[in-house]
Coordinates of C-alpha atoms (C1' of nucleotides) in Angstrom, one line a residue:
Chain B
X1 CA 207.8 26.0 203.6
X2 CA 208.3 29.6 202.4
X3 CA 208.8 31.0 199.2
X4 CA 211.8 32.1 197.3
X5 CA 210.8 35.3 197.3
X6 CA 210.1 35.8 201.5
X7 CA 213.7 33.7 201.9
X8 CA 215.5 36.5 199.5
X9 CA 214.2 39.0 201.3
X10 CA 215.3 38.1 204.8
X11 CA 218.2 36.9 203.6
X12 CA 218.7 40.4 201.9
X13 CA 217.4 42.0 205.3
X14 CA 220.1 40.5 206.9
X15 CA 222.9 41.0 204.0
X16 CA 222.3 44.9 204.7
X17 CA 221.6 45.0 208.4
X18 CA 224.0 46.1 210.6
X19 CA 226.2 43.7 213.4
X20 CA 223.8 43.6 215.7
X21 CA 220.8 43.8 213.6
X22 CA 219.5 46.4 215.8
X23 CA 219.0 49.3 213.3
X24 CA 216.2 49.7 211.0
X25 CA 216.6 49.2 207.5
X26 CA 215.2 51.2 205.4
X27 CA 212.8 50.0 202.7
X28 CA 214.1 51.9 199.3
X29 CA 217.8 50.0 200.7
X30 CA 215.7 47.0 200.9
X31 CA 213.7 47.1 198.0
X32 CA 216.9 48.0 195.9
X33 CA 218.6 44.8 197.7
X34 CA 216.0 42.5 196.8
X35 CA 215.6 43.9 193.1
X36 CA 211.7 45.4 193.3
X37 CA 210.4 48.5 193.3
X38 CA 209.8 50.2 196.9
X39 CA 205.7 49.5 196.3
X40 CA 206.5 45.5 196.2
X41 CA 208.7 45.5 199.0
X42 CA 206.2 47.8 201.4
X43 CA 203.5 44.8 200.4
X44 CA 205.6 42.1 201.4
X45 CA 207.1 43.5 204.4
X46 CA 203.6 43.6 206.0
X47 CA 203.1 40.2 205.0
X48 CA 206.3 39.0 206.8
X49 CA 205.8 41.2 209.7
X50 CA 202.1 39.6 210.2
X51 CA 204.9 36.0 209.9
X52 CA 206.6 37.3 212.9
X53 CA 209.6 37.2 210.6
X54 CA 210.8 41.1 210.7
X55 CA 209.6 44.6 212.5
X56 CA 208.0 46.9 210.2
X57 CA 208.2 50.3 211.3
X58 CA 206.1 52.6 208.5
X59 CA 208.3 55.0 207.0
X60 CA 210.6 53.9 209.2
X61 CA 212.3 50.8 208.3
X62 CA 212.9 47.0 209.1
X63 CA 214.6 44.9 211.3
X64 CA 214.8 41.3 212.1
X65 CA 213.1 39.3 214.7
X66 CA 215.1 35.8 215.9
X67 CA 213.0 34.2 214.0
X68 CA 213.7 35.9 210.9
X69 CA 217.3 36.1 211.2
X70 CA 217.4 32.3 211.7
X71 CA 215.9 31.6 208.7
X72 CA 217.9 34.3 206.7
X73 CA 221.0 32.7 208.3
X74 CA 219.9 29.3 206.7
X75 CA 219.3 30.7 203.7
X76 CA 223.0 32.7 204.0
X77 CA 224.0 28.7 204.5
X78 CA 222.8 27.4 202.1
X79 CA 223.9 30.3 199.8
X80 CA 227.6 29.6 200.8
X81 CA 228.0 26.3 201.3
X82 CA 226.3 25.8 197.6
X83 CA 229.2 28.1 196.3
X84 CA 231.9 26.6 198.0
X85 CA 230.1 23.1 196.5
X86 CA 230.2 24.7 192.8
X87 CA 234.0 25.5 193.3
X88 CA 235.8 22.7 195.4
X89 CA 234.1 19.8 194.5
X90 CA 232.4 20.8 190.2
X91 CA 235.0 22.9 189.7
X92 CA 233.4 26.3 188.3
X93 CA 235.1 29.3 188.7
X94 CA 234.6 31.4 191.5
X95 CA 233.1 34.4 189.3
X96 CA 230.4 32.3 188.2
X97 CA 229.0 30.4 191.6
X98 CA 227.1 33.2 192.5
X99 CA 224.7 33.9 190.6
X100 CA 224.2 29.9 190.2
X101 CA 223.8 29.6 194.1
X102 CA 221.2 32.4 194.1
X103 CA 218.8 29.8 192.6
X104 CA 220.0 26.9 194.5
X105 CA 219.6 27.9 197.8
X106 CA 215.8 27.9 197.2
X107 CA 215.6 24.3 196.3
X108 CA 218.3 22.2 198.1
X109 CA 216.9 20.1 201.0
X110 CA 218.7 19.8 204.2
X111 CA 219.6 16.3 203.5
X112 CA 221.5 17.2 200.5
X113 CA 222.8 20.8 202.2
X114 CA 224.1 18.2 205.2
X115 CA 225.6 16.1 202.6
X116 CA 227.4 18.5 201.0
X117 CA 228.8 20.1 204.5
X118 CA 230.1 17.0 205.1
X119 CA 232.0 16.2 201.6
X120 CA 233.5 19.4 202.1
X121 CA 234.4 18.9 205.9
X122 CA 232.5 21.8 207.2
X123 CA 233.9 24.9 205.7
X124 CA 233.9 28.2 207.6
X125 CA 234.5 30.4 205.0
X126 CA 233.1 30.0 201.0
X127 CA 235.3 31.1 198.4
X128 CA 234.5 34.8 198.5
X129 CA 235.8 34.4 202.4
X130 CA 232.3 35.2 203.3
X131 CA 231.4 33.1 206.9
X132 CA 229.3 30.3 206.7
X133 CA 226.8 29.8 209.3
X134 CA 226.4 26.7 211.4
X135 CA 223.5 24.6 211.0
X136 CA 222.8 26.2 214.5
X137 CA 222.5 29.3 213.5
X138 CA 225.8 30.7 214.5
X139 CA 228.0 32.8 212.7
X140 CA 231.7 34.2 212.9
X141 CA 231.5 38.2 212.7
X142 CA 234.9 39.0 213.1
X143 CA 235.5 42.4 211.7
X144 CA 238.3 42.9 209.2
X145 CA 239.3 46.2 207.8
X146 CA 239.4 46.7 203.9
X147 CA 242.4 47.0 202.0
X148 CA 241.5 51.4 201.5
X149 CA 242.6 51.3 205.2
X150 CA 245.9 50.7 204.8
X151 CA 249.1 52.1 204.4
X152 CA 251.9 51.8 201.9
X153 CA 254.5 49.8 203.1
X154 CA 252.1 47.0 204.8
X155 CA 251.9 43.5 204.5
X156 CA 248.5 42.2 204.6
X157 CA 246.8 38.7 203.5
X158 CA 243.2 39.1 201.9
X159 CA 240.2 37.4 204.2
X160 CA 237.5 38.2 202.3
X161 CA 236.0 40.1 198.8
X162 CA 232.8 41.9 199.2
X163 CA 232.0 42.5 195.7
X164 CA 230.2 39.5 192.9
X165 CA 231.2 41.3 190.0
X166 CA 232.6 38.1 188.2
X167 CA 234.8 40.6 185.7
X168 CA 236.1 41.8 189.0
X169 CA 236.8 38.6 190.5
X170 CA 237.8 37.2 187.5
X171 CA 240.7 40.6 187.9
X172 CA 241.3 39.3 191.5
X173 CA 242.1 35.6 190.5
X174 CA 244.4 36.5 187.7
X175 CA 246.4 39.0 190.0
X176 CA 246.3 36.6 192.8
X177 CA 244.5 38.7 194.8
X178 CA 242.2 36.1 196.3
X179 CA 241.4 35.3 199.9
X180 CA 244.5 33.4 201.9
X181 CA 247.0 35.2 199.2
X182 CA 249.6 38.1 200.9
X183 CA 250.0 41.3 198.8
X184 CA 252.7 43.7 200.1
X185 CA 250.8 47.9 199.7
X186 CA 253.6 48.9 197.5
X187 CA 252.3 52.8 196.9
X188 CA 249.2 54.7 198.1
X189 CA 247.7 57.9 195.9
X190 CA 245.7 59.8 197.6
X191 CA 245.2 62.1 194.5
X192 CA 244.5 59.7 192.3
X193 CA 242.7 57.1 194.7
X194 CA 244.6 54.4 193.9
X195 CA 246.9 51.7 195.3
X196 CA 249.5 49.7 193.7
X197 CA 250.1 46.2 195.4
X198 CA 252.4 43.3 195.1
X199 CA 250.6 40.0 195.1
X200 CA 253.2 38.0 196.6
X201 CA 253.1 35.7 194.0
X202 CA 251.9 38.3 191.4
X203 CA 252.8 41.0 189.2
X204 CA 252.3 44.4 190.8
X205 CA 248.6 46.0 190.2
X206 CA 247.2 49.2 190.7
X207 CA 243.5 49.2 191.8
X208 CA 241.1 52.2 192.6
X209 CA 240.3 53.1 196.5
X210 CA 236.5 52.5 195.7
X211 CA 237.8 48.4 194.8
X212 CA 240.1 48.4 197.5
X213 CA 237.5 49.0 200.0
X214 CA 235.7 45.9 199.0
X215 CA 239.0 43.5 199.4
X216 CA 239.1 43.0 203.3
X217 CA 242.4 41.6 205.0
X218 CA 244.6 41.4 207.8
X219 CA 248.0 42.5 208.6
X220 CA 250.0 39.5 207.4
X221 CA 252.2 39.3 210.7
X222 CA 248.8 38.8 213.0
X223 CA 247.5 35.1 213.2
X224 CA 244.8 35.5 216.0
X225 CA 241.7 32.9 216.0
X226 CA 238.1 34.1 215.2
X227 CA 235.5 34.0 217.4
X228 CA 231.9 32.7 216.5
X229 CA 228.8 34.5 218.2
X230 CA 224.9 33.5 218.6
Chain F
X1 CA 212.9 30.0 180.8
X2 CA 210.2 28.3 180.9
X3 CA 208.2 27.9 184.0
X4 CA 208.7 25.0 186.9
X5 CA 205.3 24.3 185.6
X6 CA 205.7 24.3 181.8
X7 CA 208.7 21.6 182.6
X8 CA 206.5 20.0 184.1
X9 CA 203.9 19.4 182.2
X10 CA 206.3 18.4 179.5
X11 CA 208.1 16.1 181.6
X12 CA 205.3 14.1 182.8
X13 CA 203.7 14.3 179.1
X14 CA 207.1 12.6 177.6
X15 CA 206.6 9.7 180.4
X16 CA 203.4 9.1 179.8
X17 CA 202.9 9.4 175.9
X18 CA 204.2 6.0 174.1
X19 CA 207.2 5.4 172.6
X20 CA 206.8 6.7 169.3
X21 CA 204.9 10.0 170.8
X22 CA 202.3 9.5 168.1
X23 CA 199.6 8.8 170.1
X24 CA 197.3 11.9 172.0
X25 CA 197.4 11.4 175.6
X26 CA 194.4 11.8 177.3
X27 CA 193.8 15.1 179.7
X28 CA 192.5 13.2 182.7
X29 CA 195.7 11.0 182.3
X30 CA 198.1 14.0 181.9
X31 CA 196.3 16.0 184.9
X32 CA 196.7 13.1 187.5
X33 CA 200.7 12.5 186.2
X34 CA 201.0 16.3 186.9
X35 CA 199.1 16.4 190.1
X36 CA 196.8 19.0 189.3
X37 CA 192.9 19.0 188.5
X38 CA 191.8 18.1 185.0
X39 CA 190.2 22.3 184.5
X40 CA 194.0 23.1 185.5
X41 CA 195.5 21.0 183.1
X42 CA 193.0 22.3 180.4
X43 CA 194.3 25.8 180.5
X44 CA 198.1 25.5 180.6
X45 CA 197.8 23.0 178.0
X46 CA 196.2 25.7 175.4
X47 CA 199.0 27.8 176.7
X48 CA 201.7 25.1 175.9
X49 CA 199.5 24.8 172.3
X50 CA 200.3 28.4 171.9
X51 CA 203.7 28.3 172.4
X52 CA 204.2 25.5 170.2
X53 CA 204.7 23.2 172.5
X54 CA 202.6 20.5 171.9
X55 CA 199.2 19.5 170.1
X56 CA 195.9 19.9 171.7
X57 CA 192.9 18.1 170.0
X58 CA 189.7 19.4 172.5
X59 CA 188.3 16.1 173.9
X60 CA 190.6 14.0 172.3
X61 CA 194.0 14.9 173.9
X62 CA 197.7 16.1 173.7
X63 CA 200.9 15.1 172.0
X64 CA 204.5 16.6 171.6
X65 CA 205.6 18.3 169.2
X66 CA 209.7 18.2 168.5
X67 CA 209.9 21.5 170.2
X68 CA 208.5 20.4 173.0
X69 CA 210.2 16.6 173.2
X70 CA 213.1 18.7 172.8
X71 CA 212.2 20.6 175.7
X72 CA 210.6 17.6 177.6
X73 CA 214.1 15.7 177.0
X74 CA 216.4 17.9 178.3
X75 CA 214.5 18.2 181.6
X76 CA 214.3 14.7 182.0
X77 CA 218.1 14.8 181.3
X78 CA 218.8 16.8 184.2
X79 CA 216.2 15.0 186.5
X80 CA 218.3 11.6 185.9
X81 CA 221.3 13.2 185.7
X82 CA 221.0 15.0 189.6
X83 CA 219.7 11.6 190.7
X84 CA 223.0 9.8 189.3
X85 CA 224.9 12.2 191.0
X86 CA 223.6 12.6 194.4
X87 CA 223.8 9.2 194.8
X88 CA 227.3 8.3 193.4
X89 CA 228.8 11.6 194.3
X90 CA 226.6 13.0 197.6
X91 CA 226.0 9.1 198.7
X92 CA 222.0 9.6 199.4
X93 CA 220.0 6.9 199.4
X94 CA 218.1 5.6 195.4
X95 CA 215.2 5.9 197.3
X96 CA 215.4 9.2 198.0
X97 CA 216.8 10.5 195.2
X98 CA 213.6 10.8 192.8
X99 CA 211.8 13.7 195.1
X100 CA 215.6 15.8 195.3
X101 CA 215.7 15.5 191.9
X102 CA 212.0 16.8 191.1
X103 CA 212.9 20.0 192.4
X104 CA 216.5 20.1 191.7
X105 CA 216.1 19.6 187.7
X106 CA 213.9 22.9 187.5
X107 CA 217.0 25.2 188.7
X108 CA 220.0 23.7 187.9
X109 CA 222.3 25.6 185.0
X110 CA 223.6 23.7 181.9
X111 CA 226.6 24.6 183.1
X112 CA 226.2 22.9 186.2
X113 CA 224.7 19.8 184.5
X114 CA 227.9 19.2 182.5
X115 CA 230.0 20.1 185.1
X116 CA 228.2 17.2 186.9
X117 CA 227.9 14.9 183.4
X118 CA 231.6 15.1 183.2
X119 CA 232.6 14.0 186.7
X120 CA 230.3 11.4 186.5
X121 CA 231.9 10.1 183.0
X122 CA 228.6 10.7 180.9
X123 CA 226.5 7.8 182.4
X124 CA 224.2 6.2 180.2
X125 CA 221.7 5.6 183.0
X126 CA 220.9 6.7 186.4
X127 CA 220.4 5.2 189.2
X128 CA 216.7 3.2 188.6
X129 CA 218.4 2.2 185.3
X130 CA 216.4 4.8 183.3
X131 CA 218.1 6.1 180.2
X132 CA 219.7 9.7 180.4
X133 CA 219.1 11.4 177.5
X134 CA 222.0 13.1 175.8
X135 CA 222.9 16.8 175.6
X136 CA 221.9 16.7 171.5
X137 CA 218.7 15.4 172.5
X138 CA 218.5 11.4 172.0
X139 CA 217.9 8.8 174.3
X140 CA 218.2 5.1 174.6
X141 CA 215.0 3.4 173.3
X142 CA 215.7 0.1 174.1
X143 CA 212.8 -2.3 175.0
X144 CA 212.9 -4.2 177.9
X145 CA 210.8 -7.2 179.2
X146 CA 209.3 -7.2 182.8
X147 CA 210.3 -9.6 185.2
X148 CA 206.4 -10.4 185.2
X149 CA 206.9 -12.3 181.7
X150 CA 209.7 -14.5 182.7
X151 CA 208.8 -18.3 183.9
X152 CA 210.6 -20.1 186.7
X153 CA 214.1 -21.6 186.1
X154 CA 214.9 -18.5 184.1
X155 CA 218.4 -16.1 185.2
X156 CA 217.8 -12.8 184.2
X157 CA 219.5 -9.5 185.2
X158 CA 217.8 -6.2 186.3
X159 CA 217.8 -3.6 184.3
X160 CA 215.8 -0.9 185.5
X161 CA 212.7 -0.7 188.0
X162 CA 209.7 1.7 187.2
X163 CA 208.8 2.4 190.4
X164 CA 209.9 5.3 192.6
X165 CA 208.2 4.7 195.6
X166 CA 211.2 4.9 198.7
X167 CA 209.8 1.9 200.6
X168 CA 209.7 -0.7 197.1
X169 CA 213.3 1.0 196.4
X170 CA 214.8 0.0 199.6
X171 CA 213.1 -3.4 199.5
X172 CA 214.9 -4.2 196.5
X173 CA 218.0 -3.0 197.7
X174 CA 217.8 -5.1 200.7
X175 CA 217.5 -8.0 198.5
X176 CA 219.9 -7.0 196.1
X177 CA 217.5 -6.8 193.2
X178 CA 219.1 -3.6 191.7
X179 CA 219.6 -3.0 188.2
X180 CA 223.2 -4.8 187.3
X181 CA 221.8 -7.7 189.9
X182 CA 221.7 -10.9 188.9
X183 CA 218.4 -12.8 190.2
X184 CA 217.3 -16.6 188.8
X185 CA 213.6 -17.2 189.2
X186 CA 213.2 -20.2 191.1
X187 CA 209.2 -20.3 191.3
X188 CA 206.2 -18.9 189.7
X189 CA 202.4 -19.0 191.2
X190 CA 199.5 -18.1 188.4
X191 CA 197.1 -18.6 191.6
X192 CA 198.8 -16.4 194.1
X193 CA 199.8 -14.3 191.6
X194 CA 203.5 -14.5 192.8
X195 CA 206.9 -14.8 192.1
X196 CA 209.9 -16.4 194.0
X197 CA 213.3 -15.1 193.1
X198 CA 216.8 -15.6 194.3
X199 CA 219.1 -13.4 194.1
X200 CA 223.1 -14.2 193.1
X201 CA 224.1 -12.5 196.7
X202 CA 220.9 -12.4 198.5
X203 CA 218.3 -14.8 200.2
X204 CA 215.1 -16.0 198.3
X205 CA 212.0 -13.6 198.1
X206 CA 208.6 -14.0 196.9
X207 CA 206.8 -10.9 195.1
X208 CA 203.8 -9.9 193.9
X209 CA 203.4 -10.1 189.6
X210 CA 202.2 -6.4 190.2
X211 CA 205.2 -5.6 191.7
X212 CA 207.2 -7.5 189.2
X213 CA 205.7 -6.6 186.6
X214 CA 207.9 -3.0 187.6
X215 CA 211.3 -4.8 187.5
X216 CA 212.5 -4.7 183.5
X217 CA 214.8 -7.4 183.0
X218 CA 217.0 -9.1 180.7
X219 CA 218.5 -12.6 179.9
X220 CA 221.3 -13.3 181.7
X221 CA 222.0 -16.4 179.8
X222 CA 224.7 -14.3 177.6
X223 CA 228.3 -13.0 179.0
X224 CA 227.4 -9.5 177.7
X225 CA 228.9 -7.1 180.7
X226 CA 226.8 -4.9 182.3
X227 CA 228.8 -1.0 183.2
X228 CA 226.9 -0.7 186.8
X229 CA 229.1 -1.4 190.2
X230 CA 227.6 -0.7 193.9
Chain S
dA1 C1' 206.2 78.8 209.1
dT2 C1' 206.1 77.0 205.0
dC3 C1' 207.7 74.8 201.1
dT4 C1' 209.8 71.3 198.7
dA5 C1' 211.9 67.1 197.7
dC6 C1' 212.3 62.6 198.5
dA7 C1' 211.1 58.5 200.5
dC8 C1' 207.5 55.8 201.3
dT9 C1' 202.7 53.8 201.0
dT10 C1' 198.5 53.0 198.5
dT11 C1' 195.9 51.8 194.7
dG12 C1' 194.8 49.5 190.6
dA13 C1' 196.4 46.5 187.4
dT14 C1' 199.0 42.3 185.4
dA15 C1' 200.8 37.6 185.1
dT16 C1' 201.0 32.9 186.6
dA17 C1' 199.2 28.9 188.4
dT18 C1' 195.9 26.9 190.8
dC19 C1' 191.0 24.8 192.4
dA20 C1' 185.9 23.9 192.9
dA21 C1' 181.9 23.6 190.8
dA22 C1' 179.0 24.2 186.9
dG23 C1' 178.3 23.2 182.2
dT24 C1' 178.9 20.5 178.0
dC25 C1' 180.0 16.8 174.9
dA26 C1' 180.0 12.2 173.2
dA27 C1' 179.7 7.3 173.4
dG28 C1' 177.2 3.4 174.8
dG29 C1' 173.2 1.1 176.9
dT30 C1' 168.3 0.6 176.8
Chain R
dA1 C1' 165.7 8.1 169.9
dC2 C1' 166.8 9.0 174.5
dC3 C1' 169.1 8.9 178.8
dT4 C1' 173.1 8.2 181.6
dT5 C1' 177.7 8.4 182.7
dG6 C1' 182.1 9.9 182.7
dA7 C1' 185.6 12.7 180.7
dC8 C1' 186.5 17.1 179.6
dT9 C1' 185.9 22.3 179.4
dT10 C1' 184.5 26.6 181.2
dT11 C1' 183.8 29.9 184.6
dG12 C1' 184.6 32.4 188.7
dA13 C1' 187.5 32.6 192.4
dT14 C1' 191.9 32.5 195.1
dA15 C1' 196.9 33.1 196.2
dT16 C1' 201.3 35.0 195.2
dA17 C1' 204.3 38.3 193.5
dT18 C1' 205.0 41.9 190.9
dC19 C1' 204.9 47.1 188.7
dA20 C1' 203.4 51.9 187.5
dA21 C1' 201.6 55.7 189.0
dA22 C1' 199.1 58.4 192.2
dG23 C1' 198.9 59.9 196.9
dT24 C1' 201.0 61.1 201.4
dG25 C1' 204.2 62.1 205.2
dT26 C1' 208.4 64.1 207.0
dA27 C1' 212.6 66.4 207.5
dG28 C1' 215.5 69.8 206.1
dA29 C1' 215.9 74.3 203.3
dT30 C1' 214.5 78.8 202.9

DNA sequence: ATCTACACTTTGATATATCAAAGTCAAGGT
DNA sequence: ACCTTGACTTTGATATATCAAAGTGTAGAT
């Protein structure tokens, strides 16, 4: 099987990849991803690009090949269902799953993983509202605009939060600001890059434009389906 | 932390010292539990002498010290622990719940494990009927006698089987000779070397004293309940 | 056209964990 | 006393993953 450290960095490949996965990325992002210095990564890369598992391009960048995006897709899985595991069914808080999964995702087998899925009846999104993959390889990559896009005066309900910082979702939880809660855009500051929202079940909050960007939702009137792609 | 491979050796060195841990273990002995060469076992165990871990006499062997039983016990902890939970909670197989756990018990948080302890109401052993060591560090020392000493027209009840091997587990599951299982020993062959048991809810089975000699049983004779269901 | 800055690669080193094979010790048999 | 044997230790090597620091390439600034 492979290592921890070759499945962090294709799954990291793939975290900062584009949609399509056709750009390069470039190995400082990489490197700074996966936590090494640039020197590591360079080493490594060539080593997974002998695998067949990426395109190196020197100086250039990377980029996945099938075979290296189905295995960071796995490991994205893995990664997701693991958290939704730690949440719905232990109980932890969703601030702390995490950094627990980042370890776990190594280690479970695919007997347990299955398992799991199953107990939790095949979840699409973990607690983040991040997309699970399929055990195909499939994954939903339905776009949704962040919060900083909107308006004053707009009724959204939050899909997804791309940000681990548990103090920040710790913030989110106690505001209700999580994913499947409605928050009305109450006031928008362009001066002071802020927005003040009202959690529909929540006191009102006011939250910088740099946070906002990393809460993505969906106009609270729209219901339409998502669409899963190869 | 310590390494997967410090646990390790500490793990295996718990199992195979004796009861009181007073005795040295022998290198070749400790190598082979570990799976490694007997030069391998040499040099991390002058490592783990560094660190305090342990007591190496040069040609003579190794022992615990508390620090490391300490260690040694709360790895064994979380190795029964996982193995009580995937099977009551995830539903695997016993049999296939030693080699999750060997992997598992390296990764998992303490937060985890008593997330898990809790939901599974602090069992006092897993699923093989080996005692689970507590969080403080103590563990059930009770002795058992193996079905191998017992003599025909005897009722005894299982209480744990020292053997991991998938095929033996699922024998005895088929035959309902799991720990909690009530079996009467209707014959006993010094020539063959054999026993014939008979299950309370199974059909009569003859095995070898070898094999027996695995299966650590107690009297039934007394009305003393036993915690285990399934 | 050249310079400069930054991103990237290369190089040399370290840490961990391992094995194969050579060397060594010690206990028991002769 | 000496040899043999088997268990153990030592040595030299390998694989993986990492960093620091030196070297290099390239694209934009002057």
């Amino acid at each position: 099987m492979h290592s921890t450290a070759v499945e962090n960095y294709l799954k990291h490949l793939f975290l900062e990849q584009n949609d399509d996965g056709e750009e390069l990325v470039a190995m400082g992002r990489l490197a700074s991803a996966v936590g090494v210095t640039p020197g590591t990564a360079t080493t490594m890369v060539k080593t997974l690009a002998e695998s067949g598992l990426l395109d190196y391009e020197p100086r250039g960048g990377v980029r996945l090949t099938p075979a290296g995006r189905k295995l960071a897709l796995h490991v994205v899985r893995r990664h997701r269902i693991i958290e939704t595991f730690l949440v719905k069914v232990l109980g932890l808080d969703w601030s702390e799953v995490h950094d627990e999964a980042e370890d776990l995702e190594h280690v479970i087998s695919d007997r347990v993983l299955e398992k799991i899925d199953q107990i939790l009846n095949h979840p699409e999104r973990d607690p983040h509202g991040d997309p699970i993959p399929t055990a195909r390889g499939t994954i939903d990559t339905a776009e949704h605009e962040s919060l900083a896009t909107y308006d004053a005066g707009t009724d959204v309900s939050v899909v997804r939060v791309l940000d681990q910082d548990p103090e920040f979702l710790q913030f989110l939880a106690r505001h209700r600001l999580r994913p499947g809660q409605r928050v009305a855009i109450q006031g928008r500051d362009e001066v002071a890059e802020a927005m003040t929202l009202r959690p529909e079940s929540g006191n009102p909050v006011t939250i910088g434009i740099g946070k906002a960007a990393k809460i993505l939702v969906r106009a609270a009137t729209d219901a339409a389906p998502e669409r899963r792609e190869s």
